[in-house]
PDB file of C-alpha atoms in Angstrom:
ATOM      1  CA  UNK R 152      -0.032  -0.015   0.010  1.00 50.00           C
ATOM      2  CA  UNK R 153       1.459   3.377  -0.974  1.00 55.00           C
ATOM      3  CA  UNK R 154       1.742   6.205   1.546  1.00 61.00           C
ATOM      4  CA  UNK R 155       0.024   9.556   0.918  1.00 63.00           C
ATOM      5  CA  UNK R 156       3.334  11.182  -0.055  1.00 68.00           C
ATOM      6  CA  UNK R 157       3.647   8.659  -2.883  1.00 74.00           C
ATOM      7  CA  UNK R 158      -0.024   8.927  -3.860  1.00 76.00           C
ATOM      8  CA  UNK R 159       0.406  12.658  -4.432  1.00 73.00           C
ATOM      9  CA  UNK R 160       2.703  11.878  -7.347  1.00 77.00           C
ATOM     10  CA  UNK R 161       0.098   9.796  -9.211  1.00 76.00           C
ATOM     11  CA  UNK R 162      -2.281  12.599 -10.367  1.00 75.00           C
ATOM     12  CA  UNK R 163      -1.157  12.697 -13.980  1.00 74.00           C
ATOM     13  CA  UNK R 164      -1.056   8.900 -14.338  1.00 76.00           C
ATOM     14  CA  UNK R 165      -4.572   8.726 -12.887  1.00 78.00           C
ATOM     15  CA  UNK R 166      -5.903  11.239 -15.421  1.00 72.00           C
ATOM     16  CA  UNK R 167      -4.281   9.309 -18.278  1.00 71.00           C
ATOM     17  CA  UNK R 168      -5.590   5.900 -17.054  1.00 71.00           C
ATOM     18  CA  UNK R 169      -2.010   4.708 -16.599  1.00 73.00           C
ATOM     19  CA  UNK R 170      -2.508   3.159 -13.126  1.00 76.00           C
ATOM     20  CA  UNK R 171      -3.028  -0.493 -12.373  1.00 77.00           C
ATOM     21  CA  UNK R 172      -6.243  -1.615 -10.636  1.00 78.00           C
ATOM     22  CA  UNK R 173      -4.780  -1.544  -7.106  1.00 79.00           C
ATOM     23  CA  UNK R 174      -3.086   1.870  -7.543  1.00 81.00           C
ATOM     24  CA  UNK R 175      -6.195   3.273  -9.218  1.00 78.00           C
ATOM     25  CA  UNK R 176      -8.378   2.198  -6.287  1.00 79.00           C
ATOM     26  CA  UNK R 177      -5.928   3.530  -3.708  1.00 81.00           C
ATOM     27  CA  UNK R 178      -5.591   6.875  -5.432  1.00 80.00           C
ATOM     28  CA  UNK R 179      -9.370   7.233  -5.886  1.00 80.00           C
ATOM     29  CA  UNK R 180      -9.750   6.835  -2.103  1.00 79.00           C
ATOM     30  CA  UNK R 181      -6.951   9.322  -1.491  1.00 81.00           C
ATOM     31  CA  UNK R 182      -8.437  11.850  -3.911  1.00 78.00           C
ATOM     32  CA  UNK R 183     -11.629  12.143  -1.931  1.00 77.00           C
ATOM     33  CA  UNK R 184      -9.774  13.584   1.071  1.00 76.00           C
ATOM     34  CA  UNK R 185      -6.936  15.485  -0.681  1.00 81.00           C
ATOM     35  CA  UNK R 186      -7.773  18.971  -1.940  1.00 77.00           C
ATOM     36  CA  UNK R 187      -4.363  19.632  -3.639  1.00 79.00           C
ATOM     37  CA  UNK R 188      -4.669  16.404  -5.677  1.00 79.00           C
ATOM     38  CA  UNK R 189      -8.306  17.265  -6.586  1.00 76.00           C
ATOM     39  CA  UNK R 190      -7.122  20.519  -8.053  1.00 74.00           C
ATOM     40  CA  UNK R 191      -4.276  18.789  -9.921  1.00 77.00           C
ATOM     41  CA  UNK R 192      -6.640  16.179 -11.367  1.00 76.00           C
ATOM     42  CA  UNK R 193      -9.056  18.874 -12.569  1.00 72.00           C
ATOM     43  CA  UNK R 194      -6.226  20.817 -14.197  1.00 69.00           C
ATOM     44  CA  UNK R 195      -4.564  17.768 -15.754  1.00 70.00           C
ATOM     45  CA  UNK R 196      -7.988  16.626 -17.136  1.00 68.00           C
ATOM     46  CA  UNK R 197      -8.537  19.951 -18.856  1.00 64.00           C
ATOM     47  CA  UNK R 198      -4.988  19.868 -20.235  1.00 65.00           C
ATOM     48  CA  UNK R 199      -5.391  16.298 -21.491  1.00 63.00           C
ATOM     49  CA  UNK R 200      -8.568  17.367 -23.228  1.00 62.00           C
ATOM     50  CA  UNK R 201      -6.816  20.282 -24.939  1.00 58.00           C
ATOM     51  CA  UNK R 202      -3.976  18.056 -26.035  1.00 59.00           C
ATOM     52  CA  UNK R 203      -6.362  15.567 -27.507  1.00 57.00           C
ATOM     53  CA  UNK R 204      -8.255  18.313 -29.271  1.00 53.00           C
ATOM     54  CA  UNK R 205      -5.061  19.640 -30.787  1.00 52.00           C
ATOM     55  CA  UNK R 206      -3.769  16.454 -32.342  1.00 50.00           C
ATOM     56  CA  UNK R 207      -4.946  17.548 -35.785  1.00 45.00           C
ATOM     57  CA  UNK R 208      -2.747  20.640 -35.658  1.00 48.00           C
ATOM     58  CA  UNK R 209       0.959  20.449 -36.545  1.00 52.00           C
ATOM     59  CA  UNK R 210       3.126  21.871 -33.695  1.00 58.00           C
ATOM     60  CA  UNK R 211       5.184  24.971 -34.491  1.00 61.00           C
ATOM     61  CA  UNK R 212       8.904  24.311 -35.204  1.00 64.00           C
ATOM     62  CA  UNK R 213      10.086  26.057 -31.973  1.00 65.00           C
ATOM     63  CA  UNK R 214       7.875  23.969 -29.630  1.00 66.00           C
ATOM     64  CA  UNK R 215      10.264  21.080 -29.036  1.00 65.00           C
ATOM     65  CA  UNK R 216      13.106  23.398 -28.075  1.00 70.00           C
ATOM     66  CA  UNK R 217      10.876  25.421 -25.792  1.00 70.00           C
ATOM     67  CA  UNK R 218       9.582  22.311 -24.033  1.00 69.00           C
ATOM     68  CA  UNK R 219      13.067  20.867 -23.536  1.00 68.00           C
ATOM     69  CA  UNK R 220      14.307  24.215 -22.196  1.00 70.00           C
ATOM     70  CA  UNK R 221      11.564  24.349 -19.571  1.00 68.00           C
ATOM     71  CA  UNK R 222      11.606  20.728 -18.436  1.00 66.00           C
ATOM     72  CA  UNK R 223      13.949  21.449 -15.548  1.00 63.00           C
ATOM     73  CA  UNK R 224      11.506  24.096 -14.201  1.00 66.00           C
ATOM     74  CA  UNK R 225       8.670  21.599 -13.667  1.00 62.00           C
ATOM     75  CA  UNK R 226       8.047  20.675 -10.032  1.00 60.00           C
ATOM     76  CA  UNK R 227       8.956  17.053  -9.307  1.00 56.00           C
ATOM     77  CA  UNK R 228       7.941  16.862  -5.650  1.00 57.00           C
ATOM     78  CA  UNK R 229       4.405  16.102  -4.486  1.00 60.00           C
ATOM     79  CA  UNK R 230       2.233  19.072  -3.421  1.00 57.00           C
ATOM     80  CA  UNK R 231       2.961  20.349   0.076  1.00 57.00           C
ATOM     81  CA  UNK R 232       0.040  19.502   2.331  1.00 57.00           C
ATOM     82  CA  UNK R 233      -0.525  19.828   6.026  1.00 54.00           C
ATOM     83  CA  UNK R 234      -0.253  22.779   8.398  1.00 50.00           C
ATOM     84  CA  UNK R 235       2.789  23.855  10.348  1.00 51.00           C
ATOM     85  CA  UNK R 236       2.024  24.093  14.052  1.00 49.00           C
ATOM     86  CA  UNK R 237       3.573  26.493  16.542  1.00 48.00           C
ATOM     87  CA  UNK R 238       6.008  24.638  18.844  1.00 50.00           C
ATOM     88  CA  UNK R 239       6.655  25.163  22.517  1.00 50.00           C
ATOM     89  CA  UNK R 240       3.780  27.578  23.278  1.00 46.00           C
ATOM     90  CA  UNK R 241       2.538  25.737  26.384  1.00 45.00           C
ATOM     91  CA  UNK R 242       6.103  25.355  27.669  1.00 49.00           C
ATOM     92  CA  UNK R 243       6.578  29.114  27.620  1.00 50.00           C
ATOM     93  CA  UNK R 244       3.521  29.873  29.780  1.00 47.00           C
ATOM     94  CA  UNK R 245       4.332  31.217  33.295  1.00 52.00           C
ATOM     95  CA  UNK R 246       4.016  28.589  36.044  1.00 49.00           C
ATOM     96  CA  UNK R 247       1.765  30.849  38.098  1.00 49.00           C
ATOM     97  CA  UNK R 248      -0.769  31.683  35.434  1.00 49.00           C
ATOM     98  CA  UNK R 249      -3.352  30.046  37.649  1.00 49.00           C
ATOM     99  CA  UNK R 250      -7.042  30.857  37.178  1.00 50.00           C
ATOM    100  CA  UNK R 251      -6.384  33.072  34.261  1.00 50.00           C
ATOM    101  CA  UNK R 252      -5.040  30.150  32.257  1.00 49.00           C
ATOM    102  CA  UNK R 253      -7.976  27.965  33.234  1.00 51.00           C
ATOM    103  CA  UNK R 254     -10.504  30.617  32.192  1.00 55.00           C
ATOM    104  CA  UNK R 255      -8.659  31.331  28.987  1.00 56.00           C
ATOM    105  CA  UNK R 256      -8.564  27.591  28.263  1.00 56.00           C
ATOM    106  CA  UNK R 257     -12.310  27.245  28.720  1.00 53.00           C
ATOM    107  CA  UNK R 258     -12.988  30.203  26.497  1.00 57.00           C
ATOM    108  CA  UNK R 259     -10.574  28.838  23.892  1.00 60.00           C
ATOM    109  CA  UNK R 260     -12.236  25.449  24.045  1.00 57.00           C
ATOM    110  CA  UNK R 261     -15.597  27.065  23.239  1.00 57.00           C
ATOM    111  CA  UNK R 262     -14.057  28.954  20.277  1.00 56.00           C
ATOM    112  CA  UNK R 263     -12.242  25.874  19.025  1.00 57.00           C
ATOM    113  CA  UNK R 264     -15.426  23.821  19.333  1.00 57.00           C
ATOM    114  CA  UNK R 265     -17.181  26.210  16.964  1.00 58.00           C
ATOM    115  CA  UNK R 266     -14.137  26.211  14.688  1.00 55.00           C
ATOM    116  CA  UNK R 267     -14.112  22.411  14.668  1.00 53.00           C
ATOM    117  CA  UNK R 268     -17.711  22.392  13.502  1.00 54.00           C
ATOM    118  CA  UNK R 269     -16.904  24.800  10.723  1.00 59.00           C
ATOM    119  CA  UNK R 270     -13.887  22.777   9.730  1.00 57.00           C
ATOM    120  CA  UNK R 271     -15.988  19.590   9.663  1.00 56.00           C
ATOM    121  CA  UNK R 272     -18.389  21.327   7.271  1.00 62.00           C
ATOM    122  CA  UNK R 273     -15.520  22.549   5.133  1.00 61.00           C
ATOM    123  CA  UNK R 274     -14.069  18.997   5.092  1.00 60.00           C
ATOM    124  CA  UNK R 275     -17.417  17.640   3.917  1.00 63.00           C
ATOM    125  CA  UNK R 276     -17.558  20.237   1.156  1.00 66.00           C
ATOM    126  CA  UNK R 277     -13.989  19.434   0.154  1.00 61.00           C
ATOM    127  CA  UNK R 278     -14.827  15.732  -0.132  1.00 64.00           C
ATOM    128  CA  UNK R 279     -17.910  16.566  -2.217  1.00 60.00           C
ATOM    129  CA  UNK R 280     -15.788  18.809  -4.439  1.00 61.00           C
ATOM    130  CA  UNK R 281     -13.254  16.005  -4.851  1.00 64.00           C
ATOM    131  CA  UNK R 282     -15.918  13.492  -5.845  1.00 68.00           C
ATOM    132  CA  UNK R 283     -17.332  15.972  -8.378  1.00 63.00           C
ATOM    133  CA  UNK R 284     -13.875  16.631  -9.749  1.00 67.00           C
ATOM    134  CA  UNK R 285     -13.322  12.893 -10.173  1.00 66.00           C
ATOM    135  CA  UNK R 286     -16.680  12.399 -11.931  1.00 68.00           C
ATOM    136  CA  UNK R 287     -16.060  15.373 -14.191  1.00 69.00           C
ATOM    137  CA  UNK R 288     -12.557  14.186 -15.027  1.00 73.00           C
ATOM    138  CA  UNK R 289     -13.800  10.706 -15.882  1.00 76.00           C
ATOM    139  CA  UNK R 290     -16.651  12.022 -18.069  1.00 80.00           C
ATOM    140  CA  UNK R 291     -14.405  14.474 -19.860  1.00 80.00           C
ATOM    141  CA  UNK R 292     -11.776  11.776 -20.525  1.00 81.00           C
ATOM    142  CA  UNK R 293     -14.401   9.316 -21.718  1.00 84.00           C
ATOM    143  CA  UNK R 294     -15.549  11.744 -24.436  1.00 86.00           C
ATOM    144  CA  UNK R 295     -12.044  12.819 -25.503  1.00 82.00           C
ATOM    145  CA  UNK R 296     -10.742   9.264 -25.790  1.00 84.00           C
ATOM    146  CA  UNK R 297     -13.873   7.754 -27.376  1.00 86.00           C
ATOM    147  CA  UNK R 298     -13.075   5.766 -30.568  1.00 88.00           C
ATOM    148  CA  UNK R 299     -15.557   7.875 -32.476  1.00 90.00           C
ATOM    149  CA  UNK R 300     -14.447  11.248 -31.071  1.00 89.00           C
ATOM    150  CA  UNK R 301     -14.492  14.045 -33.646  1.00 90.00           C
ATOM    151  CA  UNK R 302     -12.962  17.507 -33.253  1.00 91.00           C
ATOM    152  CA  UNK R 303     -13.668  20.981 -34.581  1.00 91.00           C
ATOM    153  CA  UNK R 304     -11.649  24.114 -33.920  1.00 91.00           C
ATOM    154  CA  UNK R 305     -12.427  27.824 -34.023  1.00 92.00           C
ATOM    155  CA  UNK R 306     -11.892  31.147 -32.224  1.00 92.00           C
ATOM    156  CA  UNK R 307     -14.114  33.378 -30.176  1.00 92.00           C
ATOM    157  CA  UNK R 308     -14.869  36.920 -31.321  1.00 91.00           C
ATOM    158  CA  UNK R 309     -12.091  37.995 -28.939  1.00 89.00           C
ATOM    159  CA  UNK R 310      -9.554  35.667 -30.461  1.00 91.00           C
ATOM    160  CA  UNK R 311      -9.477  32.870 -27.844  1.00 90.00           C
ATOM    161  CA  UNK R 312      -8.979  29.336 -29.208  1.00 90.00           C
ATOM    162  CA  UNK R 313     -12.058  27.118 -28.899  1.00 91.00           C
ATOM    163  CA  UNK R 314     -12.419  23.386 -29.476  1.00 91.00           C
ATOM    164  CA  UNK R 315     -15.404  21.072 -29.448  1.00 92.00           C
ATOM    165  CA  UNK R 316     -14.964  17.268 -29.238  1.00 91.00           C
ATOM    166  CA  UNK R 317     -18.049  15.132 -29.753  1.00 92.00           C
ATOM    167  CA  UNK R 318     -18.745  11.413 -29.378  1.00 91.00           C
ATOM    168  CA  UNK R 319     -21.986  10.369 -31.044  1.00 91.00           C
ATOM    169  CA  UNK R 320     -21.754   6.930 -29.449  1.00 91.00           C
ATOM    170  CA  UNK R 321     -21.690   8.527 -25.991  1.00 91.00           C
ATOM    171  CA  UNK R 322     -24.101  11.322 -27.030  1.00 92.00           C
ATOM    172  CA  UNK R 323     -21.844  13.865 -25.366  1.00 92.00           C
ATOM    173  CA  UNK R 324     -19.679  16.875 -26.288  1.00 92.00           C
ATOM    174  CA  UNK R 325     -16.710  18.551 -24.587  1.00 91.00           C
ATOM    175  CA  UNK R 326     -15.963  22.284 -24.980  1.00 92.00           C
ATOM    176  CA  UNK R 327     -12.371  23.507 -24.470  1.00 90.00           C
ATOM    177  CA  UNK R 328     -10.983  26.993 -24.702  1.00 89.00           C
ATOM    178  CA  UNK R 329      -7.689  28.699 -23.969  1.00 84.00           C
ATOM    179  CA  UNK R 330      -6.949  32.284 -22.889  1.00 84.00           C
ATOM    180  CA  UNK R 331     -10.557  33.250 -22.532  1.00 89.00           C
ATOM    181  CA  UNK R 332     -10.802  36.423 -20.425  1.00 90.00           C
ATOM    182  CA  UNK R 333     -12.511  36.233 -17.029  1.00 90.00           C
ATOM    183  CA  UNK R 334     -16.279  36.656 -17.285  1.00 90.00           C
ATOM    184  CA  UNK R 335     -16.290  39.531 -14.855  1.00 90.00           C
ATOM    185  CA  UNK R 336     -18.427  40.370 -11.862  1.00 92.00           C
ATOM    186  CA  UNK R 337     -22.038  39.257 -12.202  1.00 93.00           C
ATOM    187  CA  UNK R 338     -21.386  37.397 -15.427  1.00 94.00           C
ATOM    188  CA  UNK R 339     -20.747  33.812 -16.484  1.00 94.00           C
ATOM    189  CA  UNK R 340     -19.919  31.946 -19.684  1.00 95.00           C
ATOM    190  CA  UNK R 341     -22.846  29.715 -20.736  1.00 96.00           C
ATOM    191  CA  UNK R 342     -22.754  26.899 -23.327  1.00 96.00           C
ATOM    192  CA  UNK R 343     -25.503  26.167 -25.783  1.00 96.00           C
ATOM    193  CA  UNK R 344     -26.518  23.507 -28.316  1.00 95.00           C
ATOM    194  CA  UNK R 345     -28.086  24.787 -31.489  1.00 93.00           C
ATOM    195  CA  UNK R 346     -30.923  22.339 -32.036  1.00 88.00           C
ATOM    196  CA  UNK R 347     -33.625  22.660 -34.681  1.00 83.00           C
ATOM    197  CA  UNK R 348     -33.545  26.446 -34.773  1.00 84.00           C
ATOM    198  CA  UNK R 349     -33.342  26.987 -30.987  1.00 91.00           C
ATOM    199  CA  UNK R 350     -30.457  27.438 -28.554  1.00 93.00           C
ATOM    200  CA  UNK R 351     -30.678  24.814 -25.829  1.00 94.00           C
ATOM    201  CA  UNK R 352     -28.810  25.509 -22.513  1.00 95.00           C
ATOM    202  CA  UNK R 353     -25.904  23.095 -22.112  1.00 95.00           C
ATOM    203  CA  UNK R 354     -24.154  24.136 -18.922  1.00 93.00           C
ATOM    204  CA  UNK R 355     -21.441  26.571 -17.995  1.00 94.00           C
ATOM    205  CA  UNK R 356     -17.718  26.935 -18.672  1.00 89.00           C
ATOM    206  CA  UNK R 357     -15.575  26.384 -15.579  1.00 78.00           C
ATOM    207  CA  UNK R 358     -12.533  28.385 -14.626  1.00 73.00           C
ATOM    208  CA  UNK R 359     -10.066  25.954 -16.263  1.00 72.00           C
ATOM    209  CA  UNK R 360     -11.726  26.392 -19.682  1.00 83.00           C
ATOM    210  CA  UNK R 361     -13.068  22.817 -20.022  1.00 86.00           C
ATOM    211  CA  UNK R 362     -16.606  21.527 -19.723  1.00 89.00           C
ATOM    212  CA  UNK R 363     -18.707  18.498 -20.647  1.00 91.00           C
ATOM    213  CA  UNK R 364     -21.943  19.853 -22.102  1.00 93.00           C
ATOM    214  CA  UNK R 365     -25.038  18.879 -20.164  1.00 91.00           C
ATOM    215  CA  UNK R 366     -27.703  16.873 -21.937  1.00 86.00           C
ATOM    216  CA  UNK R 367     -27.407  14.707 -25.030  1.00 88.00           C
ATOM    217  CA  UNK R 368     -26.413  15.931 -28.460  1.00 90.00           C
ATOM    218  CA  UNK R 369     -29.704  14.912 -30.035  1.00 88.00           C
ATOM    219  CA  UNK R 370     -30.097  16.641 -33.354  1.00 90.00           C
ATOM    220  CA  UNK R 371     -27.814  19.530 -32.432  1.00 93.00           C
ATOM    221  CA  UNK R 372     -25.860  21.045 -35.310  1.00 94.00           C
ATOM    222  CA  UNK R 373     -23.604  23.495 -33.420  1.00 95.00           C
ATOM    223  CA  UNK R 374     -22.182  24.460 -30.039  1.00 95.00           C
ATOM    224  CA  UNK R 375     -22.279  28.082 -28.915  1.00 95.00           C
ATOM    225  CA  UNK R 376     -20.828  30.163 -26.076  1.00 96.00           C
ATOM    226  CA  UNK R 377     -22.318  33.379 -24.724  1.00 96.00           C
ATOM    227  CA  UNK R 378     -21.677  35.752 -21.797  1.00 95.00           C
ATOM    228  CA  UNK R 379     -24.664  35.704 -19.492  1.00 96.00           C
ATOM    229  CA  UNK R 380     -25.713  37.058 -16.069  1.00 94.00           C
ATOM    230  CA  UNK R 381     -24.605  34.887 -13.118  1.00 93.00           C
ATOM    231  CA  UNK R 382     -26.845  31.857 -12.834  1.00 92.00           C
ATOM    232  CA  UNK R 383     -27.373  31.672 -16.604  1.00 94.00           C
ATOM    233  CA  UNK R 384     -30.322  32.420 -18.907  1.00 94.00           C
ATOM    234  CA  UNK R 385     -33.041  30.258 -20.429  1.00 94.00           C
ATOM    235  CA  UNK R 386     -32.099  31.627 -23.811  1.00 94.00           C
ATOM    236  CA  UNK R 387     -29.087  33.649 -25.048  1.00 94.00           C
ATOM    237  CA  UNK R 388     -29.222  37.377 -24.189  1.00 94.00           C
ATOM    238  CA  UNK R 389     -26.134  38.252 -26.330  1.00 91.00           C
ATOM    239  CA  UNK R 390     -24.690  37.160 -29.684  1.00 92.00           C
ATOM    240  CA  UNK R 391     -22.561  34.027 -29.441  1.00 93.00           C
ATOM    241  CA  UNK R 392     -18.894  34.651 -28.799  1.00 94.00           C
ATOM    242  CA  UNK R 393     -18.321  31.517 -30.933  1.00 94.00           C
ATOM    243  CA  UNK R 394     -20.599  29.073 -32.774  1.00 94.00           C
ATOM    244  CA  UNK R 395     -18.887  25.881 -33.870  1.00 94.00           C
ATOM    245  CA  UNK R 396     -20.715  23.686 -36.373  1.00 94.00           C
ATOM    246  CA  UNK R 397     -20.622  20.027 -35.403  1.00 91.00           C
ATOM    247  CA  UNK R 398     -19.407  17.353 -37.861  1.00 82.00           C
ATOM    248  CA  UNK R 399     -22.233  15.942 -39.933  1.00 72.00           C
TER     249      UNK R 399
END
């Protein structure tokens, strides 16, 4: 059984389905309670999707040299987790602190009790976020690596690269973008499926620029992206930033 320090190093292999059954199971259990690894998995999944979507494009001549030059700058150690605790505090208290120390301890216990409850709630949310990140990663990877996956490329009206990968067999589509500006306060990027003359809501674009569209493809002919008020809209309120026609 691997220790947590070793499991931290398996994020990329997990995303690429390069782990054996025992390691995969151990890492999946670890991922539920490890926030740094959850973030790494989400980021690696988005990157894997972009790489898969870019296979049809020839890399620029300078790319190999640039990658080799930057290899040594990549972090090799697992993410630092845990909290440093102050040492020796109790040892430095005066011997005659007496009743003041007792009263302060009782007050501190009450405060820490409330903090413990808050931390328990935060831990539950972190575990839920981890499970959602795992599910999202698996769904994204399933579409990108599907045998019938098809890819279309384009650019938003602002010049950001956009890619849609579809799998008719899985009835799902993945939207990927790079260097898309932040939506801004009170705004969100919303995805749409153009289906029989209407724009059907298909979810929202996350901060890492990768999303699996909600709902099946059906008879959709294109995927669109608009900027909407926070919470989304039942129909587009602005012109699409990009509208990518799906392969026939």
